[in-house]
Coordinates of N, CA and C and ligand atoms in Angstrom, one line a residue:
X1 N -121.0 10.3 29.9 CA -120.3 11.4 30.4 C -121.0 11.9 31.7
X2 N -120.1 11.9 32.6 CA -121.0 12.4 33.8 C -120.8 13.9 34.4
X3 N -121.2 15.0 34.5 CA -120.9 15.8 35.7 C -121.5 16.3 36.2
X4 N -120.3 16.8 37.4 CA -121.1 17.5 38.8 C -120.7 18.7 38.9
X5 N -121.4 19.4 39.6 CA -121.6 20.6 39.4 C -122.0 20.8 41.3
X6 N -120.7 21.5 41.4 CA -120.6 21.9 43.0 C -120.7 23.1 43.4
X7 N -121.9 23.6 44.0 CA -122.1 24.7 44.3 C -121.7 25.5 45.9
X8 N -120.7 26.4 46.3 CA -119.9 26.7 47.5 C -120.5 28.0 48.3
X9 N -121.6 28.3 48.1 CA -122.4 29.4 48.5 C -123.0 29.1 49.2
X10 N -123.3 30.4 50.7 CA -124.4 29.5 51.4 C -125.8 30.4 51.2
X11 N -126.1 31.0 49.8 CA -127.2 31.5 49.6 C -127.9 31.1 48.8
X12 N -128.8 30.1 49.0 CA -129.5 29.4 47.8 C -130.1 30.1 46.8
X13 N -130.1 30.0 45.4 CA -130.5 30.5 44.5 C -130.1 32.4 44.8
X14 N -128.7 32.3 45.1 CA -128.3 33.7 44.6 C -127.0 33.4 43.9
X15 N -126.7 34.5 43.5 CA -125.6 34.4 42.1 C -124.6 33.3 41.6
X16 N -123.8 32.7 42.7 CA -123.1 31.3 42.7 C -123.9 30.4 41.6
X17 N -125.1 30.3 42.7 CA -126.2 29.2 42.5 C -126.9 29.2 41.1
X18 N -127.3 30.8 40.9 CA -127.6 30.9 39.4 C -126.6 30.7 38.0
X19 N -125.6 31.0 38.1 CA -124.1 31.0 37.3 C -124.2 29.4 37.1
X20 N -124.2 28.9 38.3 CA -124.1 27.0 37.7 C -124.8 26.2 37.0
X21 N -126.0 26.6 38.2 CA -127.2 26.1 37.0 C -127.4 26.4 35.6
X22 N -127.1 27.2 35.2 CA -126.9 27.9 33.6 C -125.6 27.1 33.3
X23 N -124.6 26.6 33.7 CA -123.7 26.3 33.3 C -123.6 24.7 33.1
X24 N -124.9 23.8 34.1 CA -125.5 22.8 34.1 C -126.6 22.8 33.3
X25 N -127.1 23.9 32.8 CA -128.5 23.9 31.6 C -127.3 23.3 30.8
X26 N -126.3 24.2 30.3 CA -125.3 23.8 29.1 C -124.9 22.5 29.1
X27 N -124.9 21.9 30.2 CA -124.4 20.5 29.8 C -124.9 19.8 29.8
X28 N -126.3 19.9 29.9 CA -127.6 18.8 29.4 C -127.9 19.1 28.1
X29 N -128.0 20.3 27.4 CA -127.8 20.8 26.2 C -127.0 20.4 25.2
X30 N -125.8 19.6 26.1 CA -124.6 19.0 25.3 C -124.7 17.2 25.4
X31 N -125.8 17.1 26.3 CA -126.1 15.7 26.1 C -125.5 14.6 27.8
X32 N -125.0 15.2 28.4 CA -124.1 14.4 29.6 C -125.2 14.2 30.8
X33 N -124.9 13.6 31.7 CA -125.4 13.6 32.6 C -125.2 14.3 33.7
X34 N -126.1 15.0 34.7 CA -125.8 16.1 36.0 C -126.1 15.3 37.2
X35 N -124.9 16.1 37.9 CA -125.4 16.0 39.7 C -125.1 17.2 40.0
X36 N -125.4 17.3 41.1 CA -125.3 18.8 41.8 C -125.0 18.5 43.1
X37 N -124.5 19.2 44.0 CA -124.2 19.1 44.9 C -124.0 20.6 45.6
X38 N -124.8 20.5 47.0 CA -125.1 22.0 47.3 C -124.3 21.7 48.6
X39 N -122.9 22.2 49.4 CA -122.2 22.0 50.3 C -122.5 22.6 51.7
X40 N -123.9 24.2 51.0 CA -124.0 24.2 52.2 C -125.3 23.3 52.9
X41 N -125.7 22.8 52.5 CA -126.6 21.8 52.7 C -125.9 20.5 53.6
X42 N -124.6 20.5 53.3 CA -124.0 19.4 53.8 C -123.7 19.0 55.0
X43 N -123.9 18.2 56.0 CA -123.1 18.3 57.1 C -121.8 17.6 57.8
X44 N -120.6 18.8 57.3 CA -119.0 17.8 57.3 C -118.5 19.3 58.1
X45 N -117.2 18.2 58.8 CA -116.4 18.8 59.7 C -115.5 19.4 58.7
X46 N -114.3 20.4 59.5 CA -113.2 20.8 58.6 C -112.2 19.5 58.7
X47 N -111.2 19.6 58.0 CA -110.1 18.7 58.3 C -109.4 18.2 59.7
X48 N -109.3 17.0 59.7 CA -109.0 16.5 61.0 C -107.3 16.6 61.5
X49 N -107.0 16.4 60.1 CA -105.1 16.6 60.6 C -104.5 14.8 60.9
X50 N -105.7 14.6 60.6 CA -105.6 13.1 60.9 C -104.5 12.0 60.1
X51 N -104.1 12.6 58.9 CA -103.2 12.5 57.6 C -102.1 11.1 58.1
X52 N -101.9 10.9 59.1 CA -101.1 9.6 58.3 C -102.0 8.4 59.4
X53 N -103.0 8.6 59.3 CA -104.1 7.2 60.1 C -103.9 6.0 58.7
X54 N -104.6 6.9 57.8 CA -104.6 5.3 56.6 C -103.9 5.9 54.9
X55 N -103.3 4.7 55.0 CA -102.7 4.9 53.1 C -103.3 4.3 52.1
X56 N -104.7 4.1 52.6 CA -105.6 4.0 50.7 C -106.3 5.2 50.7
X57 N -105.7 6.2 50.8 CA -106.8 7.4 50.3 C -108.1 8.0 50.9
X58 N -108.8 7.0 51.9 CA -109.8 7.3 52.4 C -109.7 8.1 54.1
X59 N -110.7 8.8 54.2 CA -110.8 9.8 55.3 C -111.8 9.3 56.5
X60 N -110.9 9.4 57.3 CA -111.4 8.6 58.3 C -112.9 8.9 59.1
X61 N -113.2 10.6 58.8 CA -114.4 11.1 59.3 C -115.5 11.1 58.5
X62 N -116.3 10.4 59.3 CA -117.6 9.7 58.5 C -118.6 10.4 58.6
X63 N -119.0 11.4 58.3 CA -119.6 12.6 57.1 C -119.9 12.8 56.0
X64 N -120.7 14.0 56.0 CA -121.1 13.9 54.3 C -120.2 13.8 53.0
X65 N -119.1 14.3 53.6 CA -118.0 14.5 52.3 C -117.8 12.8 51.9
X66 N -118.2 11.9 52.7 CA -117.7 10.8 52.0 C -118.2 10.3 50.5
X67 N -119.8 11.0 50.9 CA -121.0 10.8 49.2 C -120.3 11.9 48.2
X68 N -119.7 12.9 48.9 CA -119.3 14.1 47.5 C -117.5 12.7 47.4
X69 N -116.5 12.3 48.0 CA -115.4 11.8 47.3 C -116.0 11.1 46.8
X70 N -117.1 10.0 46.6 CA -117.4 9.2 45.8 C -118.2 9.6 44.4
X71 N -118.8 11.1 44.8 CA -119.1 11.2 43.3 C -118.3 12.4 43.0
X72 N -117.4 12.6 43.1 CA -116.2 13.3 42.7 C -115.0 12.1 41.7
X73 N -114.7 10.8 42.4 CA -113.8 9.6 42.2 C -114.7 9.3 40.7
X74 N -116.3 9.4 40.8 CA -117.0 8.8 39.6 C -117.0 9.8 38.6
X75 N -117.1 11.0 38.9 CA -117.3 11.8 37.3 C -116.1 11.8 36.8
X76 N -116.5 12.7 35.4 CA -115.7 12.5 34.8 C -115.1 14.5 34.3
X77 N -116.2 15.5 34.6 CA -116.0 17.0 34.7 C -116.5 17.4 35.9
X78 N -116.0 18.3 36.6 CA -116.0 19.1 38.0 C -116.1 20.3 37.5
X79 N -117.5 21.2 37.8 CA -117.6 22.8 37.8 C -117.9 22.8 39.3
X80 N -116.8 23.6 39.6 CA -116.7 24.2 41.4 C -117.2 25.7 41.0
X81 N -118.7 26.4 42.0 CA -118.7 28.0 41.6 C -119.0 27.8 43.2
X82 N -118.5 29.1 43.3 CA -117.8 29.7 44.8 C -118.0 31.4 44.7
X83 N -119.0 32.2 45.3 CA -118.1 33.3 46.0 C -117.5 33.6 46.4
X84 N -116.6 34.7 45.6 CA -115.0 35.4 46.9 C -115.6 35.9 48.3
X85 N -115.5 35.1 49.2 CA -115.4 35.9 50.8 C -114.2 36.2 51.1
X86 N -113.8 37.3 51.6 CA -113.1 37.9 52.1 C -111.7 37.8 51.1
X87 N -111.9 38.0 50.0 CA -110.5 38.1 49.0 C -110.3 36.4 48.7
X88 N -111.5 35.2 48.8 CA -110.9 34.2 48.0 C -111.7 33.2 48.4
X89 N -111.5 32.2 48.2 CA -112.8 31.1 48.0 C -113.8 30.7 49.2
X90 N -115.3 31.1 48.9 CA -115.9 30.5 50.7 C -115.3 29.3 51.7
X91 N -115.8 29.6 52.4 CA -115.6 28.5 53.9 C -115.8 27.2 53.4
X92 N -117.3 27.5 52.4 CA -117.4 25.8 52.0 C -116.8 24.8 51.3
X93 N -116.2 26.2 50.2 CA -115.7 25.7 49.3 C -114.4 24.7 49.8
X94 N -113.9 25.9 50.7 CA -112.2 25.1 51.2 C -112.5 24.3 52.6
X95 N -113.6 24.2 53.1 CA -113.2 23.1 53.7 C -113.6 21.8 52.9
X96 N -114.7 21.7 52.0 CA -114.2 20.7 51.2 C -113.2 20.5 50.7
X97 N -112.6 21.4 49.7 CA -110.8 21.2 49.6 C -109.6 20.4 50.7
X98 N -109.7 21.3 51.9 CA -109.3 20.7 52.9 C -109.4 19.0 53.0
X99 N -110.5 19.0 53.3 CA -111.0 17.4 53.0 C -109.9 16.6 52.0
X100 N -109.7 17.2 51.4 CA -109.1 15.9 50.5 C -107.3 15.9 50.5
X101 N -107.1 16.4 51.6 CA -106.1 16.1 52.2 C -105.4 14.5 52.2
X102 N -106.4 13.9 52.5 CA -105.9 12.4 52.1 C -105.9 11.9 50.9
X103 N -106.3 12.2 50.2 CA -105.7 12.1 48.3 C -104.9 12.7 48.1
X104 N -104.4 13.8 48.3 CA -103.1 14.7 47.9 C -101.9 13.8 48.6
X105 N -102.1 13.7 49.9 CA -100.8 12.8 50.8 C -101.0 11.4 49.8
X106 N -102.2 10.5 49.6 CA -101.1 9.4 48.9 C -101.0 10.1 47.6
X107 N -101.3 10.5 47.0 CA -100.8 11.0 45.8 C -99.4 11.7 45.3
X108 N -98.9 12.3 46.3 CA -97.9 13.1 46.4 C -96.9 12.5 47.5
X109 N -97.1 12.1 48.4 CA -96.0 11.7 49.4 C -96.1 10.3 49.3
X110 N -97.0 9.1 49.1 CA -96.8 8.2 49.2 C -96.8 7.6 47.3
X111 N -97.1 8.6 46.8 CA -96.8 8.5 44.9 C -97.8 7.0 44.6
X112 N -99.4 7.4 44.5 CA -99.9 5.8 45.0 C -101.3 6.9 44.2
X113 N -101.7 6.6 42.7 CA -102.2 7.3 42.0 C -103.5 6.5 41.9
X114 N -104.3 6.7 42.7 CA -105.4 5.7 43.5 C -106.8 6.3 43.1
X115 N -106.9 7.4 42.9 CA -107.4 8.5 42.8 C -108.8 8.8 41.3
X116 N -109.2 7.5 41.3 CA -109.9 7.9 39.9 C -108.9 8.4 38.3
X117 N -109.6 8.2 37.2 CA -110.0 8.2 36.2 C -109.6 9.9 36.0
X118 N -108.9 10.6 34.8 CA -108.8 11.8 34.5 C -110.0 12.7 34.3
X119 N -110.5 13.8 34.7 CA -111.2 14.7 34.4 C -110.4 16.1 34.0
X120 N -111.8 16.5 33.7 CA -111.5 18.2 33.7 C -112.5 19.2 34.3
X121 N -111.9 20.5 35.1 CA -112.7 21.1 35.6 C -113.1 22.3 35.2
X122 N -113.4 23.3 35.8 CA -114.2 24.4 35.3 C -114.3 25.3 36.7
X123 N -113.9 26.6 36.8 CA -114.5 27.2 37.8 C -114.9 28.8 37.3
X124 N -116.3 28.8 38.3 CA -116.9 29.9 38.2 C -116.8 30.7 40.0
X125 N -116.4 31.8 39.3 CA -116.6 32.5 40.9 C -116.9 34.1 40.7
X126 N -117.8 34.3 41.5 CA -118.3 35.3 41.7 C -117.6 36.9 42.8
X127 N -117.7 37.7 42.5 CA -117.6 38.8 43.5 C -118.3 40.2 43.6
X128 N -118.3 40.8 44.6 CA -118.7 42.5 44.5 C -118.2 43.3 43.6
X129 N -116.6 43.5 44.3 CA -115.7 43.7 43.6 C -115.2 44.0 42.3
X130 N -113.9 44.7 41.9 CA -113.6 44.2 40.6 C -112.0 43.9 40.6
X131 N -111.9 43.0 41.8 CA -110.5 43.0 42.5 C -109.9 41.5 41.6
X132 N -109.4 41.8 40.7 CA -108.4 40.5 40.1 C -107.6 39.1 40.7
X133 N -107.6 40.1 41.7 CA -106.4 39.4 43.0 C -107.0 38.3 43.6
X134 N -108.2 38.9 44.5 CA -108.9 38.0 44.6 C -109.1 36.6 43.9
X135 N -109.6 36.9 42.7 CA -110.1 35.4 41.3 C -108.8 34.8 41.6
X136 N -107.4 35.8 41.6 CA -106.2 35.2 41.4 C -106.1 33.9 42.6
X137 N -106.0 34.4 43.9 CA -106.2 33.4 45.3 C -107.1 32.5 44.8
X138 N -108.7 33.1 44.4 CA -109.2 31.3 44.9 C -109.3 30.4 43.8
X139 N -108.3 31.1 42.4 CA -107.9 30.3 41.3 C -106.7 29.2 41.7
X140 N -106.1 29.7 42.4 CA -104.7 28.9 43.0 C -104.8 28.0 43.7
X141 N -106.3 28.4 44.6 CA -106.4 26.9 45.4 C -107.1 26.0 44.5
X142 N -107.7 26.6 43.8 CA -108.6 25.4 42.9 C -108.2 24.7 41.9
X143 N -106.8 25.1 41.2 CA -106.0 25.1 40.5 C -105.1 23.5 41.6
X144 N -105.4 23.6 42.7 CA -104.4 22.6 43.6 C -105.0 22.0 43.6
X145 N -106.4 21.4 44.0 CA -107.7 21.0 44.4 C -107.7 20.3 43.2
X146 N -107.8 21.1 41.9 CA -108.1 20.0 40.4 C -106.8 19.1 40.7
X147 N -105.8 19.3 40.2 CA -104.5 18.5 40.2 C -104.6 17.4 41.4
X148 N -105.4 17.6 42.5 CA -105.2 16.4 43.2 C -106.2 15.7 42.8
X149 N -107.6 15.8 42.5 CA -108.3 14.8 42.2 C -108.0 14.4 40.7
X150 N -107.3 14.9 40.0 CA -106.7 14.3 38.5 C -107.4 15.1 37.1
X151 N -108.1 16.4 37.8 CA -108.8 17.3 36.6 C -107.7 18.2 36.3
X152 N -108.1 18.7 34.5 CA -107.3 19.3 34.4 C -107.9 20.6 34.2
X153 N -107.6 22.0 34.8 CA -108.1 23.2 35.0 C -108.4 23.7 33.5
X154 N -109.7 23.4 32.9 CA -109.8 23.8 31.8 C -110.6 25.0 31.6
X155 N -111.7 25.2 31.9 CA -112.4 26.8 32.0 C -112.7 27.7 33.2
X156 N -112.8 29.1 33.0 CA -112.8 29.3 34.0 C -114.4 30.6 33.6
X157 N -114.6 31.3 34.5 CA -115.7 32.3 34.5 C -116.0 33.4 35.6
X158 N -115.3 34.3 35.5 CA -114.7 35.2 36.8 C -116.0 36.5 36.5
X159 N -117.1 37.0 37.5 CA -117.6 37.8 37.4 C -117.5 39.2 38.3
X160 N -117.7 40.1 38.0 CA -117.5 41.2 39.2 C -118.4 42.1 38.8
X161 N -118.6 42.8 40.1 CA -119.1 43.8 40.0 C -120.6 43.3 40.6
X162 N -121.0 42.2 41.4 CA -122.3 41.6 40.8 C -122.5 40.9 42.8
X163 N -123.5 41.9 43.5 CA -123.4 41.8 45.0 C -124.8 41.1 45.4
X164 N -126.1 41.9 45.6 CA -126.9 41.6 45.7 C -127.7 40.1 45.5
X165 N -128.2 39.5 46.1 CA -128.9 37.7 45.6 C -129.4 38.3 44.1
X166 N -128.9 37.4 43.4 CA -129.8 37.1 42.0 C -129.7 38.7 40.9
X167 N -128.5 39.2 41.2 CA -128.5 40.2 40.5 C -127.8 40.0 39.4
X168 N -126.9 38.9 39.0 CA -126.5 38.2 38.0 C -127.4 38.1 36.8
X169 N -129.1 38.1 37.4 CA -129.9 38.2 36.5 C -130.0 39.1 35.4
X170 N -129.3 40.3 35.9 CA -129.5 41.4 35.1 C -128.4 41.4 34.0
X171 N -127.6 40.0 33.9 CA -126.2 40.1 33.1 C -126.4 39.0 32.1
X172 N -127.8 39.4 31.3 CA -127.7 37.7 30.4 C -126.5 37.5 29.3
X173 N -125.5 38.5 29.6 CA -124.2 38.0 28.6 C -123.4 36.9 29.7
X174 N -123.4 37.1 30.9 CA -123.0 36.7 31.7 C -123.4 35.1 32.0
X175 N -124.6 35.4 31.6 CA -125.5 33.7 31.9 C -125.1 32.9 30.7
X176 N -125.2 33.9 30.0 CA -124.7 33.3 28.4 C -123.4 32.7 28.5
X177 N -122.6 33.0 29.1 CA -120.8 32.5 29.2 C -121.4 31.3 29.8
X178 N -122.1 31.4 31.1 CA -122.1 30.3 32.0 C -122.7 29.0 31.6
X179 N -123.6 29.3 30.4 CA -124.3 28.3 29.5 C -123.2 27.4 28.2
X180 N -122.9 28.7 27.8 CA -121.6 28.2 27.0 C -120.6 26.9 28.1
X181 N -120.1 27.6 29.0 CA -118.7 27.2 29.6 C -119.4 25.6 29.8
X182 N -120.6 25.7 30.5 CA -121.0 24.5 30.4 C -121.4 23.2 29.3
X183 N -121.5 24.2 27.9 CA -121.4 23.3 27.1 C -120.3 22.7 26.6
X184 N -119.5 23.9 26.5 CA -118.2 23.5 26.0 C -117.0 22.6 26.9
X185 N -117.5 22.1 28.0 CA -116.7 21.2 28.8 C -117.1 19.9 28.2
X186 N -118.3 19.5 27.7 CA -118.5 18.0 27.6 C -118.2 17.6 26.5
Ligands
LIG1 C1 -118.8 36.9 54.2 C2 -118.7 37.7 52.9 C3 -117.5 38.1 52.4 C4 -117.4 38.7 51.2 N1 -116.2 39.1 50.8 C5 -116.0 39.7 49.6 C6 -114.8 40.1 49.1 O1 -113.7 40.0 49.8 N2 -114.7 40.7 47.9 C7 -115.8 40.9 47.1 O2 -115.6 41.5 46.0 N3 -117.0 40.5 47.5 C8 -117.2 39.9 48.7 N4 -118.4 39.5 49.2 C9 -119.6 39.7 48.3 C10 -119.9 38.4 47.5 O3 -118.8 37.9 46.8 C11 -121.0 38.7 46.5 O4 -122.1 39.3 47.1 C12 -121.5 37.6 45.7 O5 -122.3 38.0 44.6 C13 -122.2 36.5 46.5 O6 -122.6 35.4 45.8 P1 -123.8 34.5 46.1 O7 -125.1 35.3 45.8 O8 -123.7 33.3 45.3 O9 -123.7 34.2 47.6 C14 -118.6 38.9 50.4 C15 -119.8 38.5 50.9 C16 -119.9 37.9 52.1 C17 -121.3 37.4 52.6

């Protein structure tokens, strides 16, 4: 059992970053194997628009996103955690999303289910806030995002109230979910 564990923050080891890794303790706890993947570390363009160049699924801009579709195509569970910017999922998060623009088109317009092996995912997202609406947005995109790579939106972990780097620390019920959520995916 393999998973990855995608982190969409661009604040290393602040609340995103801690919520995962707790939720990646949980799944070595449960016996699977981890990857991790830090986006902002990554260096990829946003979407090119490029959409009907090729019909096997692959993206023509040769970037880092090509090593995250390949170990995205291989797992088998996806935890995406993301802070809400500005009412809904970071920059990083959705231009990765973006990115897979070419799996959705053959999946959906050319019906050509190319796409990997079934999973399930998991999302954690963070905010200041205690605005619902928000989680609701960048639930919706992620909720699209699973369905195209072939996961099925199974847990989720919505925190508020929680601004400052590493202040999540102060919430070990909170770490505790994140540990749970991670075990209970595998
Ligand atoms: C650019 C930016 C936009 C933000 N927008 C929101 C927002 O719309 N609503 C909110 O509740 N918090 C917002 N926040 C606060 C973050 O969601 C919050 O600080 C979160 O804990 C950051 O997580 P991190 O430590 O993993 O980066 C924003 C923060 C930044 C830097």
């Amino acid at each position: 059992m393999k998973v990855l564990g995608i982190s969409a923050s661009p604040r290393a080891g602040g609340n995103t970053d801690i919520l995962l890794d707790k939720a990646l303790e949980g799944v070595k706890a449960s016996g699977a194997r981890v990857q991790k993947v830090i986006l902002n570390t990554l260096k990829f363009s946003p979407c090119q628009e490029c959409q009907n160049t090729r019909d096997d699924g692959t993206c023509i801009v040769e970037d880092d996103m090509q090593s995250v579709y390949k170990r995205i195509e291989e797992t088998d569970i996806v935890i995406l955690a993301s802070p809400i910017f500005f009412g809904s999922l970071s920059a990083q998060a959705k231009m990765m999303i973006d990115r897979f623009q070419c799996i959705w088109r053959v999946k959906y317009m050319l019906k050509k289910d190319i796409f990997g092996r079934k999973k399930k995912g998991a999302f954690i997202c963070v905010e200041a806030s205690s605005r619902e609406d928000f989680f609701n947005n960048a639930k919706s995109i992620l909720k699209n995002f699973f369905a195209t790579i072939n996961a099925e939106y199974s847990q989720e972990l919505f925190c508020m109230g929680v601004d400052e780097k590493g202040k999540i620390l102060k919430y070990p019920h909170l770490l505790q979910k994140a540990f749970e959520l991670g075990k209970s995916m595998v």
